[in-house]
PDB file of C-alpha atoms and ligand atoms in Angstrom:
ATOM      1  CA  MET A 264       0.079   0.113  -0.069  1.00  0.00           C
ATOM      2  CA  GLY A 265       3.060   2.502   0.798  1.00  0.00           C
ATOM      3  CA  ALA A 266       4.048   2.639  -2.772  1.00  0.00           C
ATOM      4  CA  ARG A 267       0.837   3.552  -3.841  1.00  0.00           C
ATOM      5  CA  PHE A 268       0.589   7.250  -5.744  1.00  0.00           C
ATOM      6  CA  PRO A 269      -0.392   9.882  -3.849  1.00  0.00           C
ATOM      7  CA  LEU A 270      -3.535  10.896  -4.577  1.00  0.00           C
ATOM      8  CA  MET A 271      -3.419  14.016  -2.131  1.00  0.00           C
ATOM      9  CA  ALA A 272      -0.492  15.389  -4.556  1.00  0.00           C
ATOM     10  CA  CYS A 273      -2.626  15.019  -7.606  1.00  0.00           C
ATOM     11  CA  ALA A 274      -5.516  16.927  -6.215  1.00  0.00           C
ATOM     12  CA  SER A 275      -3.201  19.530  -5.153  1.00  0.00           C
ATOM     13  CA  PRO A 276      -3.931  23.076  -7.431  1.00  0.00           C
ATOM     14  CA  ILE A 277      -0.306  23.701  -8.059  1.00  0.00           C
ATOM     15  CA  PHE A 278      -0.090  20.045  -9.469  1.00  0.00           C
ATOM     16  CA  GLN A 279      -3.391  20.545 -11.734  1.00  0.00           C
ATOM     17  CA  LEU A 280      -1.762  23.490 -13.200  1.00  0.00           C
ATOM     18  CA  ALA A 281       1.626  21.325 -13.939  1.00  0.00           C
ATOM     19  CA  ILE A 282      -0.148  18.758 -15.533  1.00  0.00           C
ATOM     20  CA  VAL A 283      -1.945  21.287 -17.918  1.00  0.00           C
ATOM     21  CA  LEU A 284       1.233  23.238 -18.741  1.00  0.00           C
ATOM     22  CA  MET A 285       2.764  20.161 -19.439  1.00  0.00           C
ATOM     23  CA  LYS A 286       0.061  18.380 -21.780  1.00  0.00           C
ATOM     24  CA  SER A 287       0.094  21.842 -23.672  1.00  0.00           C
ATOM     25  CA  LEU A 288       3.514  22.134 -24.275  1.00  0.00           C
ATOM     26  CA  PHE A 289       3.965  18.658 -25.456  1.00  0.00           C
ATOM     27  CA  GLY A 290       1.140  18.898 -27.673  1.00  0.00           C
ATOM     28  CA  LEU A 291       2.651  22.369 -29.051  1.00  0.00           C
ATOM     29  CA  PHE A 292       6.203  21.138 -29.581  1.00  0.00           C
ATOM     30  CA  PRO A 293       5.361  16.987 -29.824  1.00  0.00           C
ATOM     31  CA  TYR A 294       9.173  15.512 -29.235  1.00  0.00           C
ATOM     32  CA  ASN A 295      10.718  14.725 -32.183  1.00  0.00           C
ATOM     33  CA  PRO A 296      14.760  14.676 -32.560  1.00  0.00           C
ATOM     34  CA  ASN A 297      14.488  14.480 -36.438  1.00  0.00           C
ATOM     35  CA  MET A 298      12.280  17.306 -37.063  1.00  0.00           C
ATOM     36  CA  ILE A 299      13.321  20.148 -38.780  1.00  0.00           C
ATOM     37  CA  GLY A 300      12.498  23.179 -37.071  1.00  0.00           C
ATOM     38  CA  LEU A 301      10.973  25.981 -39.543  1.00  0.00           C
ATOM     39  CA  GLU A 302      11.170  28.677 -37.350  1.00  0.00           C
ATOM     40  CA  SER A 303      15.141  28.118 -37.021  1.00  0.00           C
ATOM     41  CA  LEU A 304      15.409  28.413 -40.930  1.00  0.00           C
ATOM     42  CA  ALA A 305      16.496  31.704 -42.883  1.00  0.00           C
ATOM     43  CA  ASP A 306      14.316  33.482 -44.834  1.00  0.00           C
ATOM     44  CA  PRO A 307      15.471  32.945 -47.996  1.00  0.00           C
ATOM     45  CA  THR A 308      14.627  36.440 -50.011  1.00  0.00           C
ATOM     46  CA  ASP A 309      17.743  38.006 -47.484  1.00  0.00           C
ATOM     47  CA  THR A 310      19.836  36.160 -50.044  1.00  0.00           C
ATOM     48  CA  TRP A 311      18.116  34.863 -53.418  1.00  0.00           C
ATOM     49  CA  GLU A 312      16.017  36.856 -56.056  1.00  0.00           C
ATOM     50  CA  ILE A 313      14.315  34.493 -58.456  1.00  0.00           C
ATOM     51  CA  ILE A 314      14.623  35.727 -61.988  1.00  0.00           C
ATOM     52  CA  ASP A 315      13.457  33.176 -64.001  1.00  0.00           C
ATOM     53  CA  THR A 316      10.923  30.049 -64.142  1.00  0.00           C
ATOM     54  CA  ILE A 317      12.825  26.521 -65.133  1.00  0.00           C
ATOM     55  CA  GLY A 318      10.449  23.959 -66.429  1.00  0.00           C
ATOM     56  CA  LYS A 319       7.603  24.211 -64.299  1.00  0.00           C
ATOM     57  CA  GLY A 320       5.596  20.823 -63.417  1.00  0.00           C
ATOM     58  CA  THR A 321       8.483  18.301 -64.348  1.00  0.00           C
ATOM     59  CA  TYR A 322       9.909  18.890 -61.146  1.00  0.00           C
ATOM     60  CA  GLY A 323       7.040  20.756 -59.326  1.00  0.00           C
ATOM     61  CA  LYS A 324       7.952  24.818 -58.825  1.00  0.00           C
ATOM     62  CA  VAL A 325      11.516  25.348 -59.813  1.00  0.00           C
ATOM     63  CA  TYR A 326      13.006  28.586 -60.836  1.00  0.00           C
ATOM     64  CA  LYS A 327      16.430  30.106 -61.028  1.00  0.00           C
ATOM     65  CA  VAL A 328      17.402  32.521 -58.733  1.00  0.00           C
ATOM     66  CA  SER A 329      20.040  35.284 -57.959  1.00  0.00           C
ATOM     67  CA  ASN A 330      22.452  35.740 -54.997  1.00  0.00           C
ATOM     68  CA  LYS A 331      22.044  39.416 -53.921  1.00  0.00           C
ATOM     69  CA  LYS A 332      25.351  39.222 -52.172  1.00  0.00           C
ATOM     70  CA  ASP A 333      27.783  37.707 -55.053  1.00  0.00           C
ATOM     71  CA  GLY A 334      24.940  37.480 -58.086  1.00  0.00           C
ATOM     72  CA  SER A 335      25.984  33.660 -58.266  1.00  0.00           C
ATOM     73  CA  LEU A 336      23.262  31.729 -59.956  1.00  0.00           C
ATOM     74  CA  ALA A 337      21.088  28.759 -58.547  1.00  0.00           C
ATOM     75  CA  ALA A 338      18.216  26.876 -58.760  1.00  0.00           C
ATOM     76  CA  VAL A 339      15.527  26.566 -56.120  1.00  0.00           C
ATOM     77  CA  LYS A 340      12.680  24.008 -55.551  1.00  0.00           C
ATOM     78  CA  ILE A 341       9.706  25.620 -53.871  1.00  0.00           C
ATOM     79  CA  LEU A 342       7.530  23.377 -51.836  1.00  0.00           C
ATOM     80  CA  ASP A 343       4.184  24.988 -50.671  1.00  0.00           C
ATOM     81  CA  PRO A 344       2.439  25.406 -48.543  1.00  0.00           C
ATOM     82  CA  VAL A 345       4.421  23.905 -45.964  1.00  0.00           C
ATOM     83  CA  SER A 346       3.143  24.388 -42.352  1.00  0.00           C
ATOM     84  CA  ASP A 347       5.541  21.655 -41.341  1.00  0.00           C
ATOM     85  CA  VAL A 348       8.138  19.243 -42.392  1.00  0.00           C
ATOM     86  CA  ASP A 349       6.496  15.949 -43.424  1.00  0.00           C
ATOM     87  CA  GLU A 350       8.410  12.758 -43.501  1.00  0.00           C
ATOM     88  CA  GLU A 351       9.058  13.401 -47.366  1.00  0.00           C
ATOM     89  CA  ILE A 352      10.329  16.535 -47.318  1.00  0.00           C
ATOM     90  CA  GLU A 353      12.821  15.755 -44.407  1.00  0.00           C
ATOM     91  CA  ALA A 354      13.910  12.458 -46.046  1.00  0.00           C
ATOM     92  CA  GLU A 355      14.848  14.551 -49.583  1.00  0.00           C
ATOM     93  CA  TYR A 356      16.482  17.289 -47.232  1.00  0.00           C
ATOM     94  CA  ASN A 357      18.615  14.744 -45.121  1.00  0.00           C
ATOM     95  CA  ILE A 358      19.897  12.926 -48.417  1.00  0.00           C
ATOM     96  CA  LEU A 359      20.750  16.379 -49.575  1.00  0.00           C
ATOM     97  CA  GLN A 360      22.238  18.078 -47.013  1.00  0.00           C
ATOM     98  CA  SER A 361      24.040  14.510 -45.835  1.00  0.00           C
ATOM     99  CA  LEU A 362      25.316  13.447 -49.394  1.00  0.00           C
ATOM    100  CA  PRO A 363      29.292  14.264 -49.960  1.00  0.00           C
ATOM    101  CA  ASN A 364      29.417  16.539 -52.973  1.00  0.00           C
ATOM    102  CA  HIS A 365      30.174  14.882 -56.330  1.00  0.00           C
ATOM    103  CA  PRO A 366      30.755  16.100 -59.472  1.00  0.00           C
ATOM    104  CA  ASN A 367      27.842  14.000 -60.972  1.00  0.00           C
ATOM    105  CA  VAL A 368      24.900  14.660 -58.403  1.00  0.00           C
ATOM    106  CA  VAL A 369      23.536  18.386 -58.110  1.00  0.00           C
ATOM    107  CA  ARG A 370      24.871  20.233 -55.605  1.00  0.00           C
ATOM    108  CA  PHE A 371      22.827  21.126 -52.410  1.00  0.00           C
ATOM    109  CA  TYR A 372      23.180  24.772 -51.210  1.00  0.00           C
ATOM    110  CA  GLY A 373      20.294  25.116 -48.128  1.00  0.00           C
ATOM    111  CA  MET A 374      17.168  24.932 -47.161  1.00  0.00           C
ATOM    112  CA  TYR A 375      15.309  28.012 -46.592  1.00  0.00           C
ATOM    113  CA  TYR A 376      11.438  28.937 -45.001  1.00  0.00           C
ATOM    114  CA  LYS A 377       9.490  32.000 -46.299  1.00  0.00           C
ATOM    115  CA  ALA A 378       6.640  32.488 -43.697  1.00  0.00           C
ATOM    116  CA  ASP A 379       3.104  33.407 -44.565  1.00  0.00           C
ATOM    117  CA  GLN A 380       0.580  33.982 -41.962  1.00  0.00           C
ATOM    118  CA  TYR A 381      -2.343  32.960 -44.442  1.00  0.00           C
ATOM    119  CA  VAL A 382      -1.561  30.834 -46.836  1.00  0.00           C
ATOM    120  CA  GLY A 383       1.332  28.515 -45.481  1.00  0.00           C
ATOM    121  CA  GLY A 384       5.044  29.386 -46.188  1.00  0.00           C
ATOM    122  CA  GLN A 385       7.261  28.092 -48.513  1.00  0.00           C
ATOM    123  CA  LEU A 386      10.068  26.158 -48.001  1.00  0.00           C
ATOM    124  CA  TRP A 387      12.925  26.725 -50.551  1.00  0.00           C
ATOM    125  CA  LEU A 388      15.876  23.780 -51.218  1.00  0.00           C
ATOM    126  CA  VAL A 389      18.352  25.989 -53.372  1.00  0.00           C
ATOM    127  CA  LEU A 390      20.628  23.702 -55.500  1.00  0.00           C
ATOM    128  CA  GLU A 391      22.820  24.001 -58.244  1.00  0.00           C
ATOM    129  CA  LEU A 392      22.078  25.471 -61.579  1.00  0.00           C
ATOM    130  CA  CYS A 393      22.182  23.075 -64.654  1.00  0.00           C
ATOM    131  CA  ASN A 394      22.062  25.492 -67.534  1.00  0.00           C
ATOM    132  CA  GLY A 395      21.978  22.930 -70.245  1.00  0.00           C
ATOM    133  CA  GLY A 396      18.398  21.465 -68.852  1.00  0.00           C
ATOM    134  CA  SER A 397      17.607  17.920 -68.955  1.00  0.00           C
ATOM    135  CA  VAL A 398      19.012  15.265 -71.709  1.00  0.00           C
ATOM    136  CA  THR A 399      15.290  14.415 -72.291  1.00  0.00           C
ATOM    137  CA  ASP A 400      14.943  17.971 -73.459  1.00  0.00           C
ATOM    138  CA  LEU A 401      18.215  17.651 -75.886  1.00  0.00           C
ATOM    139  CA  VAL A 402      17.149  14.092 -77.416  1.00  0.00           C
ATOM    140  CA  LYS A 403      13.873  15.578 -78.132  1.00  0.00           C
ATOM    141  CA  SER A 404      15.311  18.779 -79.949  1.00  0.00           C
ATOM    142  CA  ILE A 405      17.816  16.850 -81.867  1.00  0.00           C
ATOM    143  CA  LEU A 406      15.048  14.242 -83.009  1.00  0.00           C
ATOM    144  CA  LYS A 407      12.955  17.239 -83.956  1.00  0.00           C
ATOM    145  CA  CYS A 408      15.833  18.239 -86.439  1.00  0.00           C
ATOM    146  CA  GLY A 409      15.719  15.077 -87.615  1.00  0.00           C
ATOM    147  CA  GLN A 410      19.040  13.808 -86.707  1.00  0.00           C
ATOM    148  CA  ARG A 411      20.128  11.469 -83.302  1.00  0.00           C
ATOM    149  CA  LEU A 412      22.217  12.020 -80.551  1.00  0.00           C
ATOM    150  CA  ASP A 413      25.677  10.458 -81.437  1.00  0.00           C
ATOM    151  CA  GLU A 414      26.633   7.140 -79.437  1.00  0.00           C
ATOM    152  CA  ALA A 415      29.725   8.989 -78.184  1.00  0.00           C
ATOM    153  CA  ILE A 416      27.465  11.535 -76.521  1.00  0.00           C
ATOM    154  CA  ILE A 417      24.760   9.097 -75.041  1.00  0.00           C
ATOM    155  CA  SER A 418      27.911   7.116 -73.768  1.00  0.00           C
ATOM    156  CA  TYR A 419      29.341  10.302 -72.327  1.00  0.00           C
ATOM    157  CA  ILE A 420      25.784  10.646 -70.590  1.00  0.00           C
ATOM    158  CA  LEU A 421      25.638   7.403 -69.184  1.00  0.00           C
ATOM    159  CA  TYR A 422      29.110   7.377 -67.985  1.00  0.00           C
ATOM    160  CA  GLY A 423      28.534  10.764 -65.737  1.00  0.00           C
ATOM    161  CA  ALA A 424      25.016   9.579 -64.487  1.00  0.00           C
ATOM    162  CA  LEU A 425      26.327   6.257 -63.723  1.00  0.00           C
ATOM    163  CA  LEU A 426      29.162   7.752 -61.375  1.00  0.00           C
ATOM    164  CA  GLY A 427      26.740   9.801 -60.173  1.00  0.00           C
ATOM    165  CA  LEU A 428      24.662   6.450 -59.233  1.00  0.00           C
ATOM    166  CA  GLN A 429      27.778   4.945 -57.947  1.00  0.00           C
ATOM    167  CA  HIS A 430      28.202   7.660 -55.392  1.00  0.00           C
ATOM    168  CA  LEU A 431      24.650   7.748 -54.148  1.00  0.00           C
ATOM    169  CA  HIS A 432      24.902   3.409 -54.077  1.00  0.00           C
ATOM    170  CA  ASN A 433      28.066   4.053 -51.869  1.00  0.00           C
ATOM    171  CA  ASN A 434      26.143   6.287 -49.554  1.00  0.00           C
ATOM    172  CA  ARG A 435      23.279   3.525 -49.442  1.00  0.00           C
ATOM    173  CA  ILE A 436      20.901   5.927 -51.030  1.00  0.00           C
ATOM    174  CA  ILE A 437      18.672   4.843 -53.835  1.00  0.00           C
ATOM    175  CA  HIS A 438      17.294   7.518 -56.521  1.00  0.00           C
ATOM    176  CA  ARG A 439      14.223   5.302 -57.474  1.00  0.00           C
ATOM    177  CA  ASP A 440      13.381   7.899 -60.278  1.00  0.00           C
ATOM    178  CA  VAL A 441      16.135   7.369 -63.081  1.00  0.00           C
ATOM    179  CA  LYS A 442      15.077   8.550 -66.328  1.00  0.00           C
ATOM    180  CA  GLY A 443      16.026  11.647 -68.880  1.00  0.00           C
ATOM    181  CA  ASN A 444      14.418  14.415 -67.030  1.00  0.00           C
ATOM    182  CA  ASN A 445      16.449  13.886 -64.021  1.00  0.00           C
ATOM    183  CA  ILE A 446      19.742  13.841 -65.308  1.00  0.00           C
ATOM    184  CA  LEU A 447      20.847  17.642 -66.160  1.00  0.00           C
ATOM    185  CA  LEU A 448      23.844  19.019 -68.104  1.00  0.00           C
ATOM    186  CA  THR A 449      25.791  22.078 -67.343  1.00  0.00           C
ATOM    187  CA  THR A 450      27.074  24.771 -69.413  1.00  0.00           C
ATOM    188  CA  GLU A 451      30.531  23.382 -68.788  1.00  0.00           C
ATOM    189  CA  GLY A 452      29.770  20.097 -70.179  1.00  0.00           C
ATOM    190  CA  GLY A 453      28.664  18.718 -66.429  1.00  0.00           C
ATOM    191  CA  VAL A 454      26.195  15.467 -66.150  1.00  0.00           C
ATOM    192  CA  LYS A 455      24.372  15.796 -62.687  1.00  0.00           C
ATOM    193  CA  LEU A 456      21.717  13.483 -61.444  1.00  0.00           C
ATOM    194  CA  VAL A 457      18.950  15.653 -59.772  1.00  0.00           C
ATOM    195  CA  ASP A 458      15.567  15.228 -57.707  1.00  0.00           C
ATOM    196  CA  PHE A 459      15.963  12.973 -54.636  1.00  0.00           C
ATOM    197  CA  GLY A 460      12.212  13.671 -53.751  1.00  0.00           C
ATOM    198  CA  VAL A 461      10.995  10.094 -54.129  1.00  0.00           C
ATOM    199  CA  SER A 462      14.796   8.514 -52.918  1.00  0.00           C
ATOM    200  CA  ALA A 463      15.090   6.344 -50.163  1.00  0.00           C
ATOM    201  CA  GLN A 464      17.991   6.329 -47.631  1.00  0.00           C
ATOM    202  CA  LEU A 465      18.892   2.691 -46.904  1.00  0.00           C
ATOM    203  CA  THR A 466      20.300   1.979 -42.881  1.00  0.00           C
ATOM    204  CA  SER A 467      22.192  -1.343 -41.770  1.00  0.00           C
ATOM    205  CA  ALA A 468      19.092  -2.606 -40.515  1.00  0.00           C
ATOM    206  CA  ARG A 469      16.911  -1.981 -44.132  1.00  0.00           C
ATOM    207  CA  LEU A 470      19.248  -2.903 -47.121  1.00  0.00           C
ATOM    208  CA  ARG A 471      15.990  -3.443 -49.239  1.00  0.00           C
ATOM    209  CA  ARG A 472      12.632  -1.615 -49.961  1.00  0.00           C
ATOM    210  CA  ASN A 473       9.242  -3.128 -50.446  1.00  0.00           C
ATOM    211  CA  THR A 474       7.411   0.454 -51.578  1.00  0.00           C
ATOM    212  CA  SER A 475       6.623   1.038 -55.086  1.00  0.00           C
ATOM    213  CA  VAL A 476       7.464   4.349 -56.570  1.00  0.00           C
ATOM    214  CA  GLY A 477       8.704   6.373 -59.884  1.00  0.00           C
ATOM    215  CA  THR A 478       7.656   6.241 -63.453  1.00  0.00           C
ATOM    216  CA  PRO A 479       5.978   3.726 -64.892  1.00  0.00           C
ATOM    217  CA  PHE A 480       7.963   3.400 -67.924  1.00  0.00           C
ATOM    218  CA  TRP A 481      11.533   3.841 -66.381  1.00  0.00           C
ATOM    219  CA  MET A 482      10.502   1.595 -63.498  1.00  0.00           C
ATOM    220  CA  ALA A 483      12.447  -2.101 -63.234  1.00  0.00           C
ATOM    221  CA  PRO A 484      10.428  -5.000 -62.898  1.00  0.00           C
ATOM    222  CA  GLU A 485      11.255  -6.079 -58.885  1.00  0.00           C
ATOM    223  CA  VAL A 486      10.001  -2.614 -58.140  1.00  0.00           C
ATOM    224  CA  ILE A 487       6.501  -3.261 -59.975  1.00  0.00           C
ATOM    225  CA  ALA A 488       6.091  -6.679 -58.502  1.00  0.00           C
ATOM    226  CA  CYS A 489       6.290  -4.714 -54.796  1.00  0.00           C
ATOM    227  CA  GLU A 490       3.136  -3.051 -56.238  1.00  0.00           C
ATOM    228  CA  GLN A 491       1.236  -6.241 -56.170  1.00  0.00           C
ATOM    229  CA  GLN A 492       2.737  -8.513 -53.932  1.00  0.00           C
ATOM    230  CA  TYR A 493       3.972  -7.191 -50.372  1.00  0.00           C
ATOM    231  CA  ASP A 494       6.785 -10.032 -49.950  1.00  0.00           C
ATOM    232  CA  TYR A 495       8.823  -8.639 -52.578  1.00  0.00           C
ATOM    233  CA  SER A 496      11.916  -6.293 -51.834  1.00  0.00           C
ATOM    234  CA  TYR A 497      14.685  -4.628 -54.204  1.00  0.00           C
ATOM    235  CA  ASP A 498      17.633  -2.600 -53.817  1.00  0.00           C
ATOM    236  CA  VAL A 499      19.596  -0.258 -55.352  1.00  0.00           C
ATOM    237  CA  ARG A 500      20.083  -2.166 -58.565  1.00  0.00           C
ATOM    238  CA  CYS A 501      16.653  -0.548 -59.864  1.00  0.00           C
ATOM    239  CA  ASP A 502      18.235   2.110 -60.371  1.00  0.00           C
ATOM    240  CA  VAL A 503      20.487   0.482 -62.982  1.00  0.00           C
ATOM    241  CA  TRP A 504      17.487  -0.964 -64.853  1.00  0.00           C
ATOM    242  CA  SER A 505      16.096   2.778 -65.202  1.00  0.00           C
ATOM    243  CA  LEU A 506      19.401   3.828 -66.398  1.00  0.00           C
ATOM    244  CA  GLY A 507      19.175   1.272 -68.998  1.00  0.00           C
ATOM    245  CA  ILE A 508      15.580   2.305 -70.026  1.00  0.00           C
ATOM    246  CA  THR A 509      17.236   5.579 -70.026  1.00  0.00           C
ATOM    247  CA  ALA A 510      20.017   4.398 -72.805  1.00  0.00           C
ATOM    248  CA  ILE A 511      16.684   3.950 -74.548  1.00  0.00           C
ATOM    249  CA  GLU A 512      15.293   6.679 -74.435  1.00  0.00           C
ATOM    250  CA  LEU A 513      18.352   9.028 -75.666  1.00  0.00           C
ATOM    251  CA  ALA A 514      18.801   6.498 -78.733  1.00  0.00           C
ATOM    252  CA  ASP A 515      14.942   6.846 -79.559  1.00  0.00           C
ATOM    253  CA  GLY A 516      13.393   9.593 -77.702  1.00  0.00           C
ATOM    254  CA  ASP A 517      11.136   7.906 -75.662  1.00  0.00           C
ATOM    255  CA  PRO A 518      11.615   4.782 -73.570  1.00  0.00           C
ATOM    256  CA  PRO A 519      10.282   1.255 -74.328  1.00  0.00           C
ATOM    257  CA  LEU A 520       5.973   0.976 -74.303  1.00  0.00           C
ATOM    258  CA  SER A 521       5.935   4.938 -74.178  1.00  0.00           C
ATOM    259  CA  SER A 522       2.787   4.422 -76.795  1.00  0.00           C
ATOM    260  CA  MET A 523       1.579   2.801 -74.178  1.00  0.00           C
ATOM    261  CA  HIS A 524      -1.144   4.158 -71.134  1.00  0.00           C
ATOM    262  CA  PRO A 525       1.578   4.084 -68.173  1.00  0.00           C
ATOM    263  CA  VAL A 526      -0.854   2.212 -65.951  1.00  0.00           C
ATOM    264  CA  LYS A 527      -0.563  -0.773 -68.678  1.00  0.00           C
ATOM    265  CA  ALA A 528       3.035  -0.363 -69.172  1.00  0.00           C
ATOM    266  CA  LEU A 529       3.111  -1.187 -65.506  1.00  0.00           C
ATOM    267  CA  PHE A 530       1.682  -4.619 -66.227  1.00  0.00           C
ATOM    268  CA  LYS A 531       3.541  -5.356 -69.217  1.00  0.00           C
ATOM    269  CA  ILE A 532       7.235  -4.482 -67.933  1.00  0.00           C
ATOM    270  CA  PRO A 533       7.437  -7.694 -65.471  1.00  0.00           C
ATOM    271  CA  ARG A 534       6.374 -10.274 -67.927  1.00  0.00           C
ATOM    272  CA  ARG A 535       8.063  -8.704 -70.646  1.00  0.00           C
ATOM    273  CA  TYR A 536      11.382  -9.020 -68.990  1.00  0.00           C
ATOM    274  CA  CYS A 537      11.070 -11.672 -66.512  1.00  0.00           C
TER     275      CYS A 537
HETATM  276  C1  LIG B 238      17.761  22.047 -61.854  1.00  0.00           C
HETATM  277  C2  LIG B 238      18.254  24.602 -65.157  1.00  0.00           C
HETATM  278  C3  LIG B 238      16.520  23.732 -66.977  1.00  0.00           C
HETATM  279  C4  LIG B 238      15.670  20.746 -60.830  1.00  0.00           C
HETATM  280  C5  LIG B 238      15.711  19.679 -59.045  1.00  0.00           C
HETATM  281  C6  LIG B 238      18.951  22.426 -61.765  1.00  0.00           C
HETATM  282  C7  LIG B 238      15.203  20.177 -60.298  1.00  0.00           C
HETATM  283  C8  LIG B 238      17.548  23.240 -63.669  1.00  0.00           C
HETATM  284  C9  LIG B 238      17.859  23.701 -64.801  1.00  0.00           C
HETATM  285  O1  LIG B 238      17.145  22.699 -63.000  1.00  0.00           O
HETATM  286  N1  LIG B 238      19.047  23.225 -63.119  1.00  0.00           N
HETATM  287  C10 LIG B 238      16.649  23.185 -65.613  1.00  0.00           C
HETATM  288  C11 LIG B 238      17.891  25.470 -66.559  1.00  0.00           C
HETATM  289  C12 LIG B 238      17.214  21.136 -60.766  1.00  0.00           C
HETATM  290  C13 LIG B 238      17.179  24.625 -67.498  1.00  0.00           C
HETATM  291  C14 LIG B 238      17.724  20.986 -59.780  1.00  0.00           C
HETATM  292  C15 LIG B 238      16.917  25.295 -68.806  1.00  0.00           C
HETATM  293  C16 LIG B 238      16.926  20.013 -59.056  1.00  0.00           C
HETATM  294  N2  LIG B 238      16.326  24.593 -69.768  1.00  0.00           N
HETATM  295  O2  LIG B 238      17.309  26.419 -69.186  1.00  0.00           O
HETATM  296 CL1  LIG B 238      14.878  18.507 -58.329  1.00  0.00          CL
END
């Protein structure tokens, strides 16, 4: 009996007040050691100024920005409206900021938050500008002129993309959306992987994945199989498949099965190639 909770203490007004305070504090600030506090992020407009729009739609909202202090240029991917950082944004941010720099992976310059008390704030991911555009744009514009991409150029692009993928895989990241639109060029001839929006960071406890994500025509059979059977899984090699499909895209202008509805293609891929 002596070890029972002292009921009298619970009834005391000070104790009640302390409980109410603690409850409201924990309600307002749920403890999450990984959460990025939006309040702690700098306002992007102090440093960056939007000067142009880049391919709206392909990657969400991406703009060309100029640094107000030194005039340097960058790209910004804007996510809005955000009132807190959800798991997806956090995963993309964690990958971008933890990944060591590599010449074949887009560089990350920082994350900012522009608050707005009415419509929800904007999260700005500031990234390296790849002024040459995507390799999909390149092959499409060359095909329009009745020409094809030179094999030497295709192999140069694939080599750069492979080095970028090797770097991601060495750091236990699966890109999961490798395709021509996510391989960008710089005016200096650089080849860079972009968009970690659906990428997965693997842990030593979990080297495989079982969620189906990506763009149908480029998706590996084992990734699609996860959509239909929950006991399937895949690893970093699914990116190599997608790069193979990208090789066909670079040569033909489109991936295989592209005349089909993407959902129908999803059913064809595992059966056709397995
Ligand atoms: C990025 C610049 C096209 C896009 C993500 C960086 C998405 C560009 C770009 O896009 N630079 C693209 C110029 C980027 C052009 C970075 C162009 C990250 N056609 O002039 Cl997720």
